[in-house]
Short mmCIF file of C-alpha atoms in Angstrom, two decimals:
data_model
loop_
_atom_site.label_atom_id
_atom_site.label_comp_id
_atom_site.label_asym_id
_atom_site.label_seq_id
_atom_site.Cartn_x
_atom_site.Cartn_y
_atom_site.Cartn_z
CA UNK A 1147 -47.76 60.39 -57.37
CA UNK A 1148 -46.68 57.39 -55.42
CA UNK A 1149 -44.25 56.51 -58.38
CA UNK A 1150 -42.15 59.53 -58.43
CA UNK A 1151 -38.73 60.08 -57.57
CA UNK A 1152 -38.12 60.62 -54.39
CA UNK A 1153 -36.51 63.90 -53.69
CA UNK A 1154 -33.89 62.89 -50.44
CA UNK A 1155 -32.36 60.32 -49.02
CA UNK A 1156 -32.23 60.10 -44.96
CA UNK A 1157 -28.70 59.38 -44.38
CA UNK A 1158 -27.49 61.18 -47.24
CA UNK A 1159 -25.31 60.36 -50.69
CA UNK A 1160 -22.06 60.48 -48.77
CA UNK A 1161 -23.04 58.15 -45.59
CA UNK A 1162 -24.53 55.57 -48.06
CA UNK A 1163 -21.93 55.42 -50.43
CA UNK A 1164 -19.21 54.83 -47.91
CA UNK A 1165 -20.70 51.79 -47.26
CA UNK A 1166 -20.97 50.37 -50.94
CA UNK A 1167 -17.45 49.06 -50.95
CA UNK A 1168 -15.37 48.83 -54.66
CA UNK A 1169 -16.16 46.83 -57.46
CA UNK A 1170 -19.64 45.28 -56.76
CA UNK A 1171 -20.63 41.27 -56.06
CA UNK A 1172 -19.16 38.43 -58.25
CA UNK A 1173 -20.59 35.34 -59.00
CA UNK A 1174 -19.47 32.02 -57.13
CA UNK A 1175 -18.56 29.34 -59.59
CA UNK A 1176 -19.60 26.65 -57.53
CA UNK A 1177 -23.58 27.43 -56.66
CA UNK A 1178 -26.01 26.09 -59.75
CA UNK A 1179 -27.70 28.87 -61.45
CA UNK A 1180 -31.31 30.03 -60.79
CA UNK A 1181 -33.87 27.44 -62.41
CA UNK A 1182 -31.85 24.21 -61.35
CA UNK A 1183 -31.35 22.35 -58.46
CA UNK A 1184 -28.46 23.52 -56.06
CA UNK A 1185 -24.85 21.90 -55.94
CA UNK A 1186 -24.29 20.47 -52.03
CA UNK A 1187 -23.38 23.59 -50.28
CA UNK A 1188 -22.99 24.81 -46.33
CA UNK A 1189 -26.16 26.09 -45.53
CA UNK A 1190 -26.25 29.74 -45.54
CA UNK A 1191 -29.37 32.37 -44.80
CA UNK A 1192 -29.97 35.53 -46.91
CA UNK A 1193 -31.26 38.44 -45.56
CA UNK A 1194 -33.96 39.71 -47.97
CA UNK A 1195 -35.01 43.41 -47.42
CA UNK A 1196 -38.84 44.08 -48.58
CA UNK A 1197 -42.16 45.81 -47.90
CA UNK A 1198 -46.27 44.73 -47.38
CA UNK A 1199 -48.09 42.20 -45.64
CA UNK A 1200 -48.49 38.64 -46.07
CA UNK A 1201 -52.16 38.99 -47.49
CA UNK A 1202 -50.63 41.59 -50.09
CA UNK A 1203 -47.60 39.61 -51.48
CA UNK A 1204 -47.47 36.10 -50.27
CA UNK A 1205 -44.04 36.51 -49.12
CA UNK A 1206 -43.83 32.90 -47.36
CA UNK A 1207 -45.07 31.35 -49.97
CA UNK A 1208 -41.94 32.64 -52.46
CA UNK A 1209 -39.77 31.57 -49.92
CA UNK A 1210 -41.16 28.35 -49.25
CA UNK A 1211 -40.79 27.70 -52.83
CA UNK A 1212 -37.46 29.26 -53.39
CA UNK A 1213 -35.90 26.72 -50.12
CA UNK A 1214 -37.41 23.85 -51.91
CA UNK A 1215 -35.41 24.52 -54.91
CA UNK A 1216 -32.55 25.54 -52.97
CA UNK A 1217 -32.18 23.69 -49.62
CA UNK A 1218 -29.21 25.00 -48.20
CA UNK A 1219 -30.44 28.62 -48.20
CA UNK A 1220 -32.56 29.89 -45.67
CA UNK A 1221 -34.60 33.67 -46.61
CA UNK A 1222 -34.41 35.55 -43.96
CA UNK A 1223 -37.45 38.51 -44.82
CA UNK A 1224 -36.86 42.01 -43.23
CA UNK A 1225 -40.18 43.68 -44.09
CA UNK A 1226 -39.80 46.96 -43.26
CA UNK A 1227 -43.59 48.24 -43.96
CA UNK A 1228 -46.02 45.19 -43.17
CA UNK A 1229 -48.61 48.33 -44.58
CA UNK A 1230 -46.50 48.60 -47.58
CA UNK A 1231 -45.86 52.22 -47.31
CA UNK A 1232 -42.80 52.74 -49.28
CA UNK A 1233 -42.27 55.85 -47.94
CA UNK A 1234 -41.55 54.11 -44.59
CA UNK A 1235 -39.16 51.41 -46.54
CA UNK A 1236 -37.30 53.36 -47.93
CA UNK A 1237 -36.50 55.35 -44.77
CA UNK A 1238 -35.80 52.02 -42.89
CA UNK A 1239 -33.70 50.86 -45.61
CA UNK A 1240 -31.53 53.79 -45.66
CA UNK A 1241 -31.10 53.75 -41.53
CA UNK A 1242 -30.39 49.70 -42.05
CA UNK A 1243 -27.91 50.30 -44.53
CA UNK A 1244 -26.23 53.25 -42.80
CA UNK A 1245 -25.99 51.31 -40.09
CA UNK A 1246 -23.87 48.91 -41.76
CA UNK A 1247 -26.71 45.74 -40.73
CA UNK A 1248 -26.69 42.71 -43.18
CA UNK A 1249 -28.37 42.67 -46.35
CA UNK A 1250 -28.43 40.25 -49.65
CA UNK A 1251 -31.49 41.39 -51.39
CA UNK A 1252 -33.90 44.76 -51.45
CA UNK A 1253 -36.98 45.59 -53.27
CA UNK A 1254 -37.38 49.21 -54.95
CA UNK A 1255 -41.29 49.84 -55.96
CA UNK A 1256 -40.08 52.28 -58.15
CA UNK A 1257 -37.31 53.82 -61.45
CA UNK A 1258 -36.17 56.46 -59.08
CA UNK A 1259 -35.45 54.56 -56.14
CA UNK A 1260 -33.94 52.12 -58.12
CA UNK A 1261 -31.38 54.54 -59.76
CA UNK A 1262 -30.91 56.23 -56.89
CA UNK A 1263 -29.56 53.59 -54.71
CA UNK A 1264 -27.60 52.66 -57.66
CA UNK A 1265 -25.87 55.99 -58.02
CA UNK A 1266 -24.79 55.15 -54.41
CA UNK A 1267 -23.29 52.48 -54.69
CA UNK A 1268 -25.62 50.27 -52.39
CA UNK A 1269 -26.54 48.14 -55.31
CA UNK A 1270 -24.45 45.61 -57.22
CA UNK A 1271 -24.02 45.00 -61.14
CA UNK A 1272 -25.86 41.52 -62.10
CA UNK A 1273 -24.10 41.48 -65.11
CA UNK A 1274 -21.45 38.55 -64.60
CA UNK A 1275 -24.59 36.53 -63.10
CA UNK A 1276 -26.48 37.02 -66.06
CA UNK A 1277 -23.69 35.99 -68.38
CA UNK A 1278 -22.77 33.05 -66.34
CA UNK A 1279 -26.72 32.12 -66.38
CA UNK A 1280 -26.90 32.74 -70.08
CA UNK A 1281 -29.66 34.62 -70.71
CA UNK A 1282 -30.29 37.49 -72.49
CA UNK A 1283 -32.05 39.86 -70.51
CA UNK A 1284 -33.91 42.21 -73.05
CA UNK A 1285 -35.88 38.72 -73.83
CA UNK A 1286 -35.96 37.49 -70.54
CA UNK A 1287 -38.23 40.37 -69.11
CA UNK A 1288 -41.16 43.08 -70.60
CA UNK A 1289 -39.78 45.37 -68.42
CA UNK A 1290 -35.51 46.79 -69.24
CA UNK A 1291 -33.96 47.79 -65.75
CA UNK A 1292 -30.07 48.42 -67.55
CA UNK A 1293 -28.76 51.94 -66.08
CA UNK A 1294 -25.92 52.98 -67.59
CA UNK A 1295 -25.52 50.13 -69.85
CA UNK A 1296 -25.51 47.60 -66.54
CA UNK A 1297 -28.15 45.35 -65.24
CA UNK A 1298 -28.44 46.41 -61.10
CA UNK A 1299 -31.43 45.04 -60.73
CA UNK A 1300 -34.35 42.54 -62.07
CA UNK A 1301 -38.33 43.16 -62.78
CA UNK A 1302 -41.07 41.80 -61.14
CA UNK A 1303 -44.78 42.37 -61.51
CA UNK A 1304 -45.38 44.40 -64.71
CA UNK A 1305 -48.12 46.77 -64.74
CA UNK A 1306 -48.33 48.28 -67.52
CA UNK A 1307 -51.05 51.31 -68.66
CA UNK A 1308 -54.18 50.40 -70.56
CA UNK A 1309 -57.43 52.61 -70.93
CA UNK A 1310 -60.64 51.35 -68.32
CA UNK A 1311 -63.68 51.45 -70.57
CA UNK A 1312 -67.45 51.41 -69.41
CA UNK A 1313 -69.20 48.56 -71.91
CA UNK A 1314 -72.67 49.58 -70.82
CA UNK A 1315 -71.64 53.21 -72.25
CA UNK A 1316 -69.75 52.01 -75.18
CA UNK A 1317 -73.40 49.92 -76.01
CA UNK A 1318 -75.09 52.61 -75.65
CA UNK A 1319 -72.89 54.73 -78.05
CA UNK A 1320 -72.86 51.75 -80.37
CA UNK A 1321 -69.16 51.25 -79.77
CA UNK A 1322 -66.74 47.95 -80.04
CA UNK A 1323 -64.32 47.41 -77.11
CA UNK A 1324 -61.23 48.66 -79.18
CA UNK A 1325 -58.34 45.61 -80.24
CA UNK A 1326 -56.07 48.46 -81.53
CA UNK A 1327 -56.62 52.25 -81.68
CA UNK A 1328 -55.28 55.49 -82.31
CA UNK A 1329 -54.96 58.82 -79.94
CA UNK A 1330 -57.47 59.96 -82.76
CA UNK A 1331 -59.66 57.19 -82.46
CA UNK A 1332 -59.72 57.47 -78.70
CA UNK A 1333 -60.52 60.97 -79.01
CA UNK A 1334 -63.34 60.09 -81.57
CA UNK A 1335 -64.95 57.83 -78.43
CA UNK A 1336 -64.37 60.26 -76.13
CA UNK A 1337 -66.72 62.59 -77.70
CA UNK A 1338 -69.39 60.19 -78.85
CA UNK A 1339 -69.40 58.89 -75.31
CA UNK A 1340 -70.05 62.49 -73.36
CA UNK A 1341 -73.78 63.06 -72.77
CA UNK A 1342 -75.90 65.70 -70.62
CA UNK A 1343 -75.21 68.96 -69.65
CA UNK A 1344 -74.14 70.81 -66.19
CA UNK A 1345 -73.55 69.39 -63.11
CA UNK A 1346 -75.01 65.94 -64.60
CA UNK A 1347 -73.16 65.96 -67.51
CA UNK A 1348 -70.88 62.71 -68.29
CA UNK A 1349 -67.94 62.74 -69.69
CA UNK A 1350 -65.94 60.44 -72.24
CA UNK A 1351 -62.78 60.80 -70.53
CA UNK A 1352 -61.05 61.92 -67.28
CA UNK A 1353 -57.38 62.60 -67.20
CA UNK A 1354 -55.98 62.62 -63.45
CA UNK A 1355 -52.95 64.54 -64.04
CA UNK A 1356 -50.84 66.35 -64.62
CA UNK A 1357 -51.15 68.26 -60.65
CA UNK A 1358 -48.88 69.24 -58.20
CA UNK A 1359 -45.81 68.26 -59.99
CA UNK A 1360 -46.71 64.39 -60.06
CA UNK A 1361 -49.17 62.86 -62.53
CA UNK A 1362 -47.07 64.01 -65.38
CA UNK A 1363 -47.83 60.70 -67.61
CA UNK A 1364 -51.17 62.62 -68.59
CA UNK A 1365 -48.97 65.50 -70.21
CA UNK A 1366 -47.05 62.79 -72.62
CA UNK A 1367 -49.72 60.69 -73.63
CA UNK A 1368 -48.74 60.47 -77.26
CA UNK A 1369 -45.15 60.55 -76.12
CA UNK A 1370 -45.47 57.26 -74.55
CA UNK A 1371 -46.41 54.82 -77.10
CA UNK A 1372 -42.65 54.16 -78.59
CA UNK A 1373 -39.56 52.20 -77.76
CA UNK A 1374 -37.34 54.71 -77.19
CA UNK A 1375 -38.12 58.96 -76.50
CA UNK A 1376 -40.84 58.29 -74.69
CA UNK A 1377 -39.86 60.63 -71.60
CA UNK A 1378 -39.28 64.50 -71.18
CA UNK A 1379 -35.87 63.65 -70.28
CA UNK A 1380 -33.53 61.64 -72.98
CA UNK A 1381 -31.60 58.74 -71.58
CA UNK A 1382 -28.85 61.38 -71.33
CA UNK A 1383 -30.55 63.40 -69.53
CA UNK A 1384 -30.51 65.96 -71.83
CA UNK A 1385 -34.01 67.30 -72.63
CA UNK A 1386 -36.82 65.69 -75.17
CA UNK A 1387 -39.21 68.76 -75.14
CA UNK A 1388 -38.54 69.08 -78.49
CA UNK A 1389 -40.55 65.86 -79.65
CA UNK A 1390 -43.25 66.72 -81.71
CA UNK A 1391 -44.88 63.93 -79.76
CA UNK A 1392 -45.01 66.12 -76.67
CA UNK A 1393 -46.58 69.68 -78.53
CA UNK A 1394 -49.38 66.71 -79.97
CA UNK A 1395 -49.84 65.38 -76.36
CA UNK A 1396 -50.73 68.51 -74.93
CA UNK A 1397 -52.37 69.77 -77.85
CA UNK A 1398 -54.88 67.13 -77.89
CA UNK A 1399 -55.31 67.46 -74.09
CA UNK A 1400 -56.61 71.06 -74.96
CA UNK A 1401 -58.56 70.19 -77.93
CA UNK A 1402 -60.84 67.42 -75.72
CA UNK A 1403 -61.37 69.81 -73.11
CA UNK A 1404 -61.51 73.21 -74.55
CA UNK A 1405 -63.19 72.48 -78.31
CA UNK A 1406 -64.26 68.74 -77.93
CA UNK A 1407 -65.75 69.52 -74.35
CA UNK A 1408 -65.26 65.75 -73.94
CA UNK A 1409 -62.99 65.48 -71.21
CA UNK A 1410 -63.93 66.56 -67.31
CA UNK A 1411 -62.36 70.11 -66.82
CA UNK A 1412 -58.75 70.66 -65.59
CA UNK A 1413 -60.45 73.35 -63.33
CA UNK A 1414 -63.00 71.11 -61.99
CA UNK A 1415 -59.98 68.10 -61.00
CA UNK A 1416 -57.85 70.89 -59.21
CA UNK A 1417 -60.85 72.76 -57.05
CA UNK A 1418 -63.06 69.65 -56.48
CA UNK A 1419 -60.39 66.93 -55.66
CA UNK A 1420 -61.23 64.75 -58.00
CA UNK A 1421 -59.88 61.18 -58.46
CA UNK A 1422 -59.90 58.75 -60.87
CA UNK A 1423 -61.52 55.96 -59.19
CA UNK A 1424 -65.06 57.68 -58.35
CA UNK A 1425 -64.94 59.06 -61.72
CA UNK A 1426 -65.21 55.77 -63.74
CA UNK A 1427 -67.09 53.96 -60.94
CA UNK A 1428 -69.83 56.39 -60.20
CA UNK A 1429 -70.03 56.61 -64.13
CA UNK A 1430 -68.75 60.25 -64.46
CA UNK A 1431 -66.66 59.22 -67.19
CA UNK A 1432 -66.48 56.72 -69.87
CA UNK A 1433 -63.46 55.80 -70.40
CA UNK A 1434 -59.82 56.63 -67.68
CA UNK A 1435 -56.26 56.05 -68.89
CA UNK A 1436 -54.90 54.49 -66.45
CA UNK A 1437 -52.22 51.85 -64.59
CA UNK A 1438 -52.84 48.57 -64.46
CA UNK A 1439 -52.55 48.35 -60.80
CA UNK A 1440 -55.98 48.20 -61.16
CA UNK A 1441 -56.56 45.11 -62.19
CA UNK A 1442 -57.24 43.82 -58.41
CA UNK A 1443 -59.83 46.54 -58.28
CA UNK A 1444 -61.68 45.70 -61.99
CA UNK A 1445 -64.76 43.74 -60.84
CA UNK A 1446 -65.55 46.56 -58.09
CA UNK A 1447 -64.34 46.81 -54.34
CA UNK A 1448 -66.06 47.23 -51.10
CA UNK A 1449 -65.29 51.31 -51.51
CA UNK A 1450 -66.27 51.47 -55.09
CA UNK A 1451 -68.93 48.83 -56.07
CA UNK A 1452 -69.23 47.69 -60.18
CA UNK A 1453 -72.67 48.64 -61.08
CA UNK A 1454 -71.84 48.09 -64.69
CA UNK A 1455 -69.81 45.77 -67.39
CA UNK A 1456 -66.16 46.65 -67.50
CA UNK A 1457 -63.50 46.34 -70.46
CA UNK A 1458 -60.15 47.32 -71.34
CA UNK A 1459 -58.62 48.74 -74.22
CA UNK A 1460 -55.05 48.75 -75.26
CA UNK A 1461 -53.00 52.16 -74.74
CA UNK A 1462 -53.54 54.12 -78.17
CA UNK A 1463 -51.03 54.63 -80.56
CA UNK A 1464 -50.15 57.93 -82.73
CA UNK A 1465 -50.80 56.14 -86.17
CA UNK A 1466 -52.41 53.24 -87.33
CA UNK A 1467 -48.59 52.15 -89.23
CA UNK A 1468 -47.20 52.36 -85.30
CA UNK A 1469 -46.33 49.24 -83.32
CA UNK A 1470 -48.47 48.94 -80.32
CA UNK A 1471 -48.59 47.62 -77.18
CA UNK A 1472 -45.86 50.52 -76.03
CA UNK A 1473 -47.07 52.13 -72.95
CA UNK A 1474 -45.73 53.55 -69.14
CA UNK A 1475 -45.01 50.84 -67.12
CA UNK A 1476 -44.72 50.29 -63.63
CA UNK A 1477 -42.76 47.46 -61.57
CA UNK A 1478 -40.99 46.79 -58.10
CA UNK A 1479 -36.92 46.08 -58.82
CA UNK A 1480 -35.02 43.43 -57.32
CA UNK A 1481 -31.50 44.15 -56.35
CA UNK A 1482 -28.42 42.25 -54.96
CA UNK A 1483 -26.72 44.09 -52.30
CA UNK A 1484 -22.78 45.72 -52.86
CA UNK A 1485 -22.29 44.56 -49.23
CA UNK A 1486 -24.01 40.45 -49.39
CA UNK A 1487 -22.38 38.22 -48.03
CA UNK A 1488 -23.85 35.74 -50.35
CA UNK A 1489 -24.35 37.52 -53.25
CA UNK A 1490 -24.83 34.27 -55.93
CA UNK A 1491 -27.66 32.50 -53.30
CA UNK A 1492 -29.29 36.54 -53.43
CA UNK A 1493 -29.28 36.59 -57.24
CA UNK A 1494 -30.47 33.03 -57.56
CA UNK A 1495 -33.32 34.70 -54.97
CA UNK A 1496 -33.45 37.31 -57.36
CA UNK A 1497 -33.92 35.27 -60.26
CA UNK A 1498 -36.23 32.89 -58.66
CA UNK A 1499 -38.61 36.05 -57.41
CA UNK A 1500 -38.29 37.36 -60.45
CA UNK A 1501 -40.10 33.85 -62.58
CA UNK A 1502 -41.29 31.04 -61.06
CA UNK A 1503 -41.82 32.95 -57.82
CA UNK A 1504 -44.23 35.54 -58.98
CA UNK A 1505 -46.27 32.41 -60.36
CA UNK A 1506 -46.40 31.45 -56.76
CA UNK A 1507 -47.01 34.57 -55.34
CA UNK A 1508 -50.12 34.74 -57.66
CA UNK A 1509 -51.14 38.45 -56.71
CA UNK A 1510 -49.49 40.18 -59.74
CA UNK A 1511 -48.70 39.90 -63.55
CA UNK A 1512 -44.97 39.13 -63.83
CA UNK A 1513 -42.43 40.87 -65.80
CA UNK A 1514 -40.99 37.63 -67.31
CA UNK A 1515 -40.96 37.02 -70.96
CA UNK A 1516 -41.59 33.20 -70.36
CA UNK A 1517 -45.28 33.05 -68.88
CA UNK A 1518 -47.44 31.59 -71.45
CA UNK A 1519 -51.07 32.69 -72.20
CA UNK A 1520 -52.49 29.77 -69.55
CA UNK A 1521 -50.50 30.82 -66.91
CA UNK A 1522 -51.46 34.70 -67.42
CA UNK A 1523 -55.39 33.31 -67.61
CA UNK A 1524 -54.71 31.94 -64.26
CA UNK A 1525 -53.00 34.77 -62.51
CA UNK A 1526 -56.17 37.08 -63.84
CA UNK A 1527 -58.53 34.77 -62.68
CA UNK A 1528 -56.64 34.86 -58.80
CA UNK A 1529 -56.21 38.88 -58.93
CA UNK A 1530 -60.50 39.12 -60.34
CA UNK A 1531 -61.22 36.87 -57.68
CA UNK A 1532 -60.55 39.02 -55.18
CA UNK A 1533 -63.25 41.78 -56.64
CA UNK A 1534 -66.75 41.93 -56.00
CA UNK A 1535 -68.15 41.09 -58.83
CA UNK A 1536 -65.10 39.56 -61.35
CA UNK A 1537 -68.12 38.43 -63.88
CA UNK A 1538 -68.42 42.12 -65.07
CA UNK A 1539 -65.08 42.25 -66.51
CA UNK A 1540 -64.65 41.65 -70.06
CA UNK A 1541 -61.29 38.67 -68.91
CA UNK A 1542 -60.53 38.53 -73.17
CA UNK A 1543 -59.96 42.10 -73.39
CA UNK A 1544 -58.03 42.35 -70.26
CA UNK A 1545 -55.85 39.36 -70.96
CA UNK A 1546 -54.98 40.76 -74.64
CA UNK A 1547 -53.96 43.91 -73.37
CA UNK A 1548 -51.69 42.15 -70.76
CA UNK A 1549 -50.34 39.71 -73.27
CA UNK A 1550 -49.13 42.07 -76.07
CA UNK A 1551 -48.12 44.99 -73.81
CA UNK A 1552 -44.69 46.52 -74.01
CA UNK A 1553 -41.96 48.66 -71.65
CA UNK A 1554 -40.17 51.91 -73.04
CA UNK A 1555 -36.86 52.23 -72.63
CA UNK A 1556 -36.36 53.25 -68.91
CA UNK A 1557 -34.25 57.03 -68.58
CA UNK A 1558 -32.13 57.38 -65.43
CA UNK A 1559 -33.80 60.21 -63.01
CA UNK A 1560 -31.78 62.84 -62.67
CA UNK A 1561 -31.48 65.36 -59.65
CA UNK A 1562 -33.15 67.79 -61.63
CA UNK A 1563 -36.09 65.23 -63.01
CA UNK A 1564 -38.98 66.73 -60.23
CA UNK A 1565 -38.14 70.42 -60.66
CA UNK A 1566 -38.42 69.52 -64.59
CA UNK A 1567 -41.63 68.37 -63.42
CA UNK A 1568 -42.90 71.38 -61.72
CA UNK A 1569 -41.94 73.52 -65.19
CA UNK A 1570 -44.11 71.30 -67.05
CA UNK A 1571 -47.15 71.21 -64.76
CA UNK A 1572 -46.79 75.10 -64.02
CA UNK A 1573 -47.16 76.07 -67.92
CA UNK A 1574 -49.30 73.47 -68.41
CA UNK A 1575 -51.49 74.67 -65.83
CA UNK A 1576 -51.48 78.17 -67.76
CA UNK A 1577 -52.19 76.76 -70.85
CA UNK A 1578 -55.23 74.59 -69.56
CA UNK A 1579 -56.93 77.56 -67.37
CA UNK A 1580 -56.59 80.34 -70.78
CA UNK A 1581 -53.20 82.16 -69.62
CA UNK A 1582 -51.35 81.33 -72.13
CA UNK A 1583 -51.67 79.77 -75.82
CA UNK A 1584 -49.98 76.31 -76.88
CA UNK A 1585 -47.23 78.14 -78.73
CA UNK A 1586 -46.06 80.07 -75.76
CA UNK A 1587 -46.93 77.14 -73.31
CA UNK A 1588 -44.14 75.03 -75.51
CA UNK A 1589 -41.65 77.58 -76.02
CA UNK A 1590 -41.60 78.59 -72.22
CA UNK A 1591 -42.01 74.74 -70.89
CA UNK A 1592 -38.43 74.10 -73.39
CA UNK A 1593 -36.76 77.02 -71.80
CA UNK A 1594 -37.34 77.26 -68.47
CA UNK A 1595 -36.78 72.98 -68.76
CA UNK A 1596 -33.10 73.82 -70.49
CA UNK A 1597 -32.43 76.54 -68.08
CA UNK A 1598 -32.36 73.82 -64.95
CA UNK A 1599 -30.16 71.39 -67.18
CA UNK A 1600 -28.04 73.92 -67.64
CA UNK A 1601 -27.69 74.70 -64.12
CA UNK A 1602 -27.37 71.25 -62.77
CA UNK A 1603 -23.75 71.04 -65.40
CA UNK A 1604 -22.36 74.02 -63.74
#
């Protein structure tokens, strides 16, 4: 999966962190803080280190808007992927930084490359920024980016997970577009949604993961809906296999498609290729849990026309009594450089990005606490313009979901995070395709999981 963490660096741990330098970027007490207009200052430019085209983030438009708060600093943009491959960034970045070139501000699309560069040293603390601001940032932002109790970096666009439901289907079934639901609930729908038989046969549900090591969100499901504990790995990076939340997730994964017969076959993802995008538009399946990257593609594409109404349900919880709106979330991080030369101007960036600039970028949701309900309509009504047909999507379902949805607690990768991934695919994999039975699938999945902690202490 595109998200996952990224398993080497180009230059290497030791050539990067030589050039972090000690201690990490302090704030200048003479530059006004982020939001205001700037004291009279030399003019200085900012080199600003990012990824994707013009048509995918609007980048002149942010800086147009942060220089006309902030005269006297010009944004210099180094995209290093105008096709937003972030595999390509982050190779750049590395060479760029290795290299010793200048840099003020860098993007990281996701938790692993984040903490990563952090662990390098590449990236400074924003801690003394934030204090001098004075903001708190667990209420500034949906989205918590502290590491190690430090704030390296800031959210942007928050895309959180939400479950893509077909309304013509759900009509048919005699089924409301769900406000609040349980994992029970869901898997109520899922059945009372699957029709036909054989090769025709439509399902309530299709899970895309987890496969080849990457899609594990799909083996966690009931993991996911809480504060805190909602990854395999504790914030410690000790294991959480032990959850009862994560014997239920994978329990109910083999109840819908083994008893339930409700959710397209594990077997049938793996040896036909399946994806989740054909599967809900061509109508194979009711209802996909899913990212909310796809909002831009809600009302239909060019590749995958909307022949039918579209709505979208709130991630389920485990019980009714359980606060909602908990789910995975994705976002890109915005960093100050160890090594700027301007490091308050690049937070103020930062900070300006990171609010008012996502309003101006209009392309994604932000992160930021602040954005009232008529600002969110707005931004919807920008990202369903650019479908095919945005008057098939159910906008009050869509905007709820957005407005009430909530970040877990983000856990630090650790070097052994992907191979803990393999483990949990390979028994799952077992489990799913009659190898093995749930007890043994959880007992071996804990072991083999501890064993590779263990190692990685020696």
């Amino acid at each position: 999966m595109k998200r996952k963490l990224l398993t080497g660096l180009v230059c290497g741990a030791v050539t990067i962190g030589l050039l972090a330098g000690c201690g990490g970027a302090k704030p200048e007490a003479t530059t006004a803080p982020a939001g205001t207009a700037a004291a009279k200052k030399d003019p200085v430019t900012i080199k600003f280190y990012a990824y994707g085209s013009e048509s995918q983030q609007n980048w002149s438009k942010i800086i147009e808007g942060f220089q006309g708060k902030y005269p006297n600093v010009k944004v210099d943009l180094v995209n290093l992927s105008e096709k937003g491959d972030t595999q390509e960034y982050f190779k750049k970045l590395d060479l760029s930084a290795a290299s010793g070139e200048d840099m003020d501000v860098m993007m990281f699309s996701e938790a692993g490359a984040y903490a990563q560069r952090v662990a390098l040293g590449m990236v400074a603390p924003l801690d003394d920024f934030i204090a001098k601001e004075g903001f708190k940032e667990p209420e500034e932002y949906k989205v918590d980016t502290q590491l190690n109790g430090k704030y390296y970096a800031l959210p942007g666009k928050f895309n959180p997970w939400y479950v893509m439901l077909n309304k013509d289907h759900l009509k048919e079934a005699g089924l409301e577009v769900p406000k609040e639901w349980t994992w029970d609930q869901f898997q109520d729908y899922a059945k009372k949604l699957t029709k036909g038989e054989g090769a025709a046969k439509r399902y309530g549900t299709y899970f895309h993961g987890p496969q080849g090591g990457g899609w594990l969100e799909f083996a966690r499901l009931q993991m996911a809906n809480q504060a805190d504990g909602a990854d395999y790995l504790k914030t410690d990076g000790t294991s959480n296999l032990s959850s009862p939340l994560f014997r239920k997730s994978i329990e109910m994964r083999y109840s819908m498609e083994k008893v339930d017969k409700s959710s397209t076959p594990y077997a049938d993802m793996i040896s036909q290729k399946l994806h989740y995008r054909p599967q809900f538009f061509n109508q194979s399946a009711s209802m996909v849990v899913i990212g909310s990257w796809m909002n831009s593609e809600l009302g239909g594409t060019e590749q995958y026309p909307l022949k039918f109404d579209v709505a979208v349900a709130p991630f389920p919880k485990n019980s009714a009594s359980d606060q909602g709106g908990y789910s995975m979330v994705t976002t890109d991080f915005y960093a100050v450089s160890a090594k700027a030369k301007h490091p308050q101007e690049a937070y103020n960036f930062v900070r300006y990005l990171t609010t008012d600039g996502m309003l101006v970028q209009g392309k994604y949701v932000p992160s930021w606490s602040k954005v009232k309900n008529d600002q969110l309509t707005a931004i919807v009504d920008t990202i369903l313009k650019g479908t095919k047909n945005p008057e098939k999507v159910d906008k009050a379902s869509l905007i709820a979901v957005l407005t009430n949805a909530k970040a877990s607690k983000l856990v630090p990768p650790t070097s052994y995070q992907a191979d803990v991934y393999k483990v949990i695919n390979e028994e799952y994999e077992k489990l799913i395709l009659d190898k093995q039975n749930l007890d043994t699938m959880v007992k071996n999945t804990q072991e083999r999981a501890q064993k590779l902690i263990d190692g990685a202490k020696k």
